[in-house]
PDB file of C-alpha atoms in Angstrom:
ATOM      1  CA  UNK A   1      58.094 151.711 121.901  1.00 51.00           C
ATOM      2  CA  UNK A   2      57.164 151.857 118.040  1.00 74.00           C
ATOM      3  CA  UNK A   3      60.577 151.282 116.249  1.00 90.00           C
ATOM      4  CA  UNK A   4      58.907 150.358 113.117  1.00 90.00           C
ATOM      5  CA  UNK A   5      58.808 153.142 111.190  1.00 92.00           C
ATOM      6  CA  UNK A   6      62.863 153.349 112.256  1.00 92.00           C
ATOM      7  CA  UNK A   7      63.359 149.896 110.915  1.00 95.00           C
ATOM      8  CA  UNK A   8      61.349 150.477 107.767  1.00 95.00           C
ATOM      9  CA  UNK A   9      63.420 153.508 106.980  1.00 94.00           C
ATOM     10  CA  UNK A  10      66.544 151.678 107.141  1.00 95.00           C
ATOM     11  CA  UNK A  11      65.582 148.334 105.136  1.00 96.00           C
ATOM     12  CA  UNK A  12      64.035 151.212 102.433  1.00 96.00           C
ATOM     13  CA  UNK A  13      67.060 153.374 102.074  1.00 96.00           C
ATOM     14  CA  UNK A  14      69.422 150.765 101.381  1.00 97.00           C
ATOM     15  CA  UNK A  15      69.095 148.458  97.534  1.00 95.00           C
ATOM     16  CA  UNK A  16      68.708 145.074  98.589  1.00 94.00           C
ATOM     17  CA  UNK A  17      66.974 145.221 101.687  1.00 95.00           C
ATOM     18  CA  UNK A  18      65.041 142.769 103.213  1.00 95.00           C
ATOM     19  CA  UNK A  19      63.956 143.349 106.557  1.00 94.00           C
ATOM     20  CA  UNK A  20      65.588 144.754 109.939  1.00 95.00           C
ATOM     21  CA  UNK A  21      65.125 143.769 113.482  1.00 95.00           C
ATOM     22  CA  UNK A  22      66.059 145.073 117.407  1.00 95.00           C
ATOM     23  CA  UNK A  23      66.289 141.979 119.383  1.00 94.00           C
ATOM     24  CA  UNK A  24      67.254 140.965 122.686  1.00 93.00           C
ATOM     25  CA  UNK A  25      70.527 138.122 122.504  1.00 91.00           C
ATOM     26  CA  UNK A  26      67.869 136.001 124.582  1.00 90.00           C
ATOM     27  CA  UNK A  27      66.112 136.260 121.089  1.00 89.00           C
ATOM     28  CA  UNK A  28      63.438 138.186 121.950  1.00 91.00           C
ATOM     29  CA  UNK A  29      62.400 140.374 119.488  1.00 91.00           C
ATOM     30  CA  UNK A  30      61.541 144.215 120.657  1.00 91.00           C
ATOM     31  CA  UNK A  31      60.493 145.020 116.858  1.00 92.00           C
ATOM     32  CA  UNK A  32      61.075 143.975 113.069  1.00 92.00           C
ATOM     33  CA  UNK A  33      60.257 145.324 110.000  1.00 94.00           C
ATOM     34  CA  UNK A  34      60.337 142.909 106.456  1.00 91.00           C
ATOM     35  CA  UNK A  35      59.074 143.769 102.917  1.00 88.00           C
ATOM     36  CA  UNK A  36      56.665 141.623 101.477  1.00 82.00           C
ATOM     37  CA  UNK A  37      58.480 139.717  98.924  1.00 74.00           C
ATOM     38  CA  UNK A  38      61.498 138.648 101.245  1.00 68.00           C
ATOM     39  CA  UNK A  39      60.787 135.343 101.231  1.00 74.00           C
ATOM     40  CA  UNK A  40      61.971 134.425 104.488  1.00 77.00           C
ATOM     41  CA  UNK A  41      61.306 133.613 108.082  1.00 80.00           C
ATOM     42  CA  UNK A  42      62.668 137.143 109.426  1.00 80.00           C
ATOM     43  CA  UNK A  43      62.195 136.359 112.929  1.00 81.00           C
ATOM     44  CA  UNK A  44      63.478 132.894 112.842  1.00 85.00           C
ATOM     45  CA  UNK A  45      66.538 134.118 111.238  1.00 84.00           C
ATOM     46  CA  UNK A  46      67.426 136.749 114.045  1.00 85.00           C
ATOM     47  CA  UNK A  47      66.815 133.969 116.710  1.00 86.00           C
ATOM     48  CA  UNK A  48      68.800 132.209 115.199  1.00 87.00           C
ATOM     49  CA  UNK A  49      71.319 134.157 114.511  1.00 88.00           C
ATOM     50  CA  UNK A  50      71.163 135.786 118.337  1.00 90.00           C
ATOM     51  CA  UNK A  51      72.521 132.441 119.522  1.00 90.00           C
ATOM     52  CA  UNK A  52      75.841 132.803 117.336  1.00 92.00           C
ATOM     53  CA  UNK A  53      75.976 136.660 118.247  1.00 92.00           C
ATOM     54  CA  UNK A  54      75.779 135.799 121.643  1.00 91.00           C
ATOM     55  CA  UNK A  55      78.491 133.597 121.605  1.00 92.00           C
ATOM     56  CA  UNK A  56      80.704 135.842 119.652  1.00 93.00           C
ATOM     57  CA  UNK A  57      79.959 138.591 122.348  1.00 92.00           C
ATOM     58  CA  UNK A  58      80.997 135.900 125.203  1.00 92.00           C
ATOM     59  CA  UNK A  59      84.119 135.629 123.418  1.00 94.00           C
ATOM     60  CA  UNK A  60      85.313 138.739 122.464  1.00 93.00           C
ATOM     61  CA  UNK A  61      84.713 139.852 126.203  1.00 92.00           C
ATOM     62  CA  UNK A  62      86.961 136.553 127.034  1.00 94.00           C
ATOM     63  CA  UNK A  63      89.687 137.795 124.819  1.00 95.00           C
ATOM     64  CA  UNK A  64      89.230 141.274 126.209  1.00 93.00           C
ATOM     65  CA  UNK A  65      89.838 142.916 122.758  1.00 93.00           C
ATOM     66  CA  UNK A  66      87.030 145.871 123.464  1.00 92.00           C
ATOM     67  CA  UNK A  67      83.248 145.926 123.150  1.00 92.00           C
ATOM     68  CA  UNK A  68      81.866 144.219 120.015  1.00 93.00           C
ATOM     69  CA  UNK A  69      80.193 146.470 117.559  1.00 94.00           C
ATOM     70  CA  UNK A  70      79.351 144.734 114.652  1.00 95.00           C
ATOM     71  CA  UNK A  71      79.086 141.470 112.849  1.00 95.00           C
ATOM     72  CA  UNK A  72      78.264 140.180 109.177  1.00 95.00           C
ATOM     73  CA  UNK A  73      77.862 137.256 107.824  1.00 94.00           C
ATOM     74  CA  UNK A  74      77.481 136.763 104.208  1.00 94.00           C
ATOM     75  CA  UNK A  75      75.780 133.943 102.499  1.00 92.00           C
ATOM     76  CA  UNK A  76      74.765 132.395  99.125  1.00 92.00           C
ATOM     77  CA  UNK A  77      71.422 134.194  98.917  1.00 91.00           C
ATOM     78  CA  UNK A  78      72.268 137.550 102.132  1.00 92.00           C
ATOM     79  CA  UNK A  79      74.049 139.174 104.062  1.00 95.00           C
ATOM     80  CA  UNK A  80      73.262 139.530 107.727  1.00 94.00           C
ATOM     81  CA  UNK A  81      74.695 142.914 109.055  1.00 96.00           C
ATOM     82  CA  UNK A  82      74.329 142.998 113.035  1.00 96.00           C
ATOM     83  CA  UNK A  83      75.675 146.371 114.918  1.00 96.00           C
ATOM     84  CA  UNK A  84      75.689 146.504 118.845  1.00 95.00           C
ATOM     85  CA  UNK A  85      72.853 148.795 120.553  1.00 95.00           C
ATOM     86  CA  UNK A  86      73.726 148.050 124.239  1.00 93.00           C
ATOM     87  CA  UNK A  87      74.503 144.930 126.794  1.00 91.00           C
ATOM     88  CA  UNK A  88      71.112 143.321 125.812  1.00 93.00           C
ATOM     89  CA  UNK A  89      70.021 144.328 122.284  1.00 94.00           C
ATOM     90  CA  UNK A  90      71.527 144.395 118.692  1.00 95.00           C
ATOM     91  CA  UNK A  91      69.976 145.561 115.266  1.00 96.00           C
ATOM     92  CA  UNK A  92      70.038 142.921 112.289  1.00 95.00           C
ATOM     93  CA  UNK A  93      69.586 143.866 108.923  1.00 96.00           C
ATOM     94  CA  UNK A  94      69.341 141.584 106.127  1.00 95.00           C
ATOM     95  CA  UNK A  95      70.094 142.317 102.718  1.00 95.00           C
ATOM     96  CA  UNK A  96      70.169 140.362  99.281  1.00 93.00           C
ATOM     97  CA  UNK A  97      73.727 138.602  98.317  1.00 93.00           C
ATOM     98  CA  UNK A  98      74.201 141.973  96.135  1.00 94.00           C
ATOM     99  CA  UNK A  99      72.679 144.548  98.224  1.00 94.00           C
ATOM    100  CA  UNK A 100      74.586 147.537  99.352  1.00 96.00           C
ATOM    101  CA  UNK A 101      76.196 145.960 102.359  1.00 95.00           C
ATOM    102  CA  UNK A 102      78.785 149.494 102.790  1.00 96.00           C
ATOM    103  CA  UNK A 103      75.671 151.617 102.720  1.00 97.00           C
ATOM    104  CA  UNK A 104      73.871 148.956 105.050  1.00 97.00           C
ATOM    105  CA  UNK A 105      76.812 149.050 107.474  1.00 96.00           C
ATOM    106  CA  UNK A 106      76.789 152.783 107.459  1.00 97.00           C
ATOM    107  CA  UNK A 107      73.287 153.744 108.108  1.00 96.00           C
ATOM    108  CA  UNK A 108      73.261 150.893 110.747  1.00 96.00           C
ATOM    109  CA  UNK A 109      75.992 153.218 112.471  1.00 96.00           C
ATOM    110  CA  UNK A 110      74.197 156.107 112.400  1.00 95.00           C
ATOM    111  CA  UNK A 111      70.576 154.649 113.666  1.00 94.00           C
ATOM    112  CA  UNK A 112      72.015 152.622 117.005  1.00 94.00           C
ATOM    113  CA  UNK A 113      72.900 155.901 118.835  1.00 92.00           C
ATOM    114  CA  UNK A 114      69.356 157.141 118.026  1.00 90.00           C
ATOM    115  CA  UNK A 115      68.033 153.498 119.675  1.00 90.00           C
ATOM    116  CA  UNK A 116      70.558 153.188 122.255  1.00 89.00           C
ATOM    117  CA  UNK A 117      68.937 156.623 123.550  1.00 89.00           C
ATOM    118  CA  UNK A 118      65.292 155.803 122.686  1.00 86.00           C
ATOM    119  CA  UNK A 119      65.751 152.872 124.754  1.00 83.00           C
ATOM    120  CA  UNK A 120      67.082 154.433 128.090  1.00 79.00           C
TER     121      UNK A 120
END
């Protein structure tokens, strides 16, 4: 399943992208896409990273507030936008501190559907 091209689309169309990957919460990664001068250890990130999304997921099911749909975190140096494809995987995109994080969050919204369905 070549998501690539997906994933470079969306890390292209927003300013301050950095790279995009659909991984597993086992932190498996199905696909990733990163520009050249990121400057960063994509992959390692998004395992990392699946470990706290995991959790998070655990919990919100706990508190039974709904599904969970998206998470960011924002750093010093990025933010870490992370939308909900199904029960297994989740998309990741990481953007510079000042990237556009509203327009990140957006197309994010409008690419899962496309995956979730790709994927079944």
């Amino acid at each position: 399943m070549p998501f690539r091209e997906t994933l470079k689309g969306l890390v292209e169309s927003v300013d301050g992208g950095l790279g995009a990957v659909i991984m597993g919460y086992d932190g498996i990664a199905i696909d990733q896409f990163l520009v050249d001068d990121a400057g960063m250890d994509l992959h390692l990130m998004a395992v990392e990273y699946a470990t706290v999304i995991k959790e998070v997921k655990r919990t919100v099911e706990v508190l039974g507030t709904g599904d969970m749909e998206e998470v960011t975190v924002n750093t010093g140096r990025t933010r870490i936008l992370v939308r909900t494809i199904n029960d297994d995987l989740f998309l990741l995109l990481t953007l510079h501190h000042d990237g556009n994080c509203g327009k990140g969050r957006y197309l994010l919204r409008r690419a899962t559907p496309l995956l979730r369905d790709s994927l079944s």
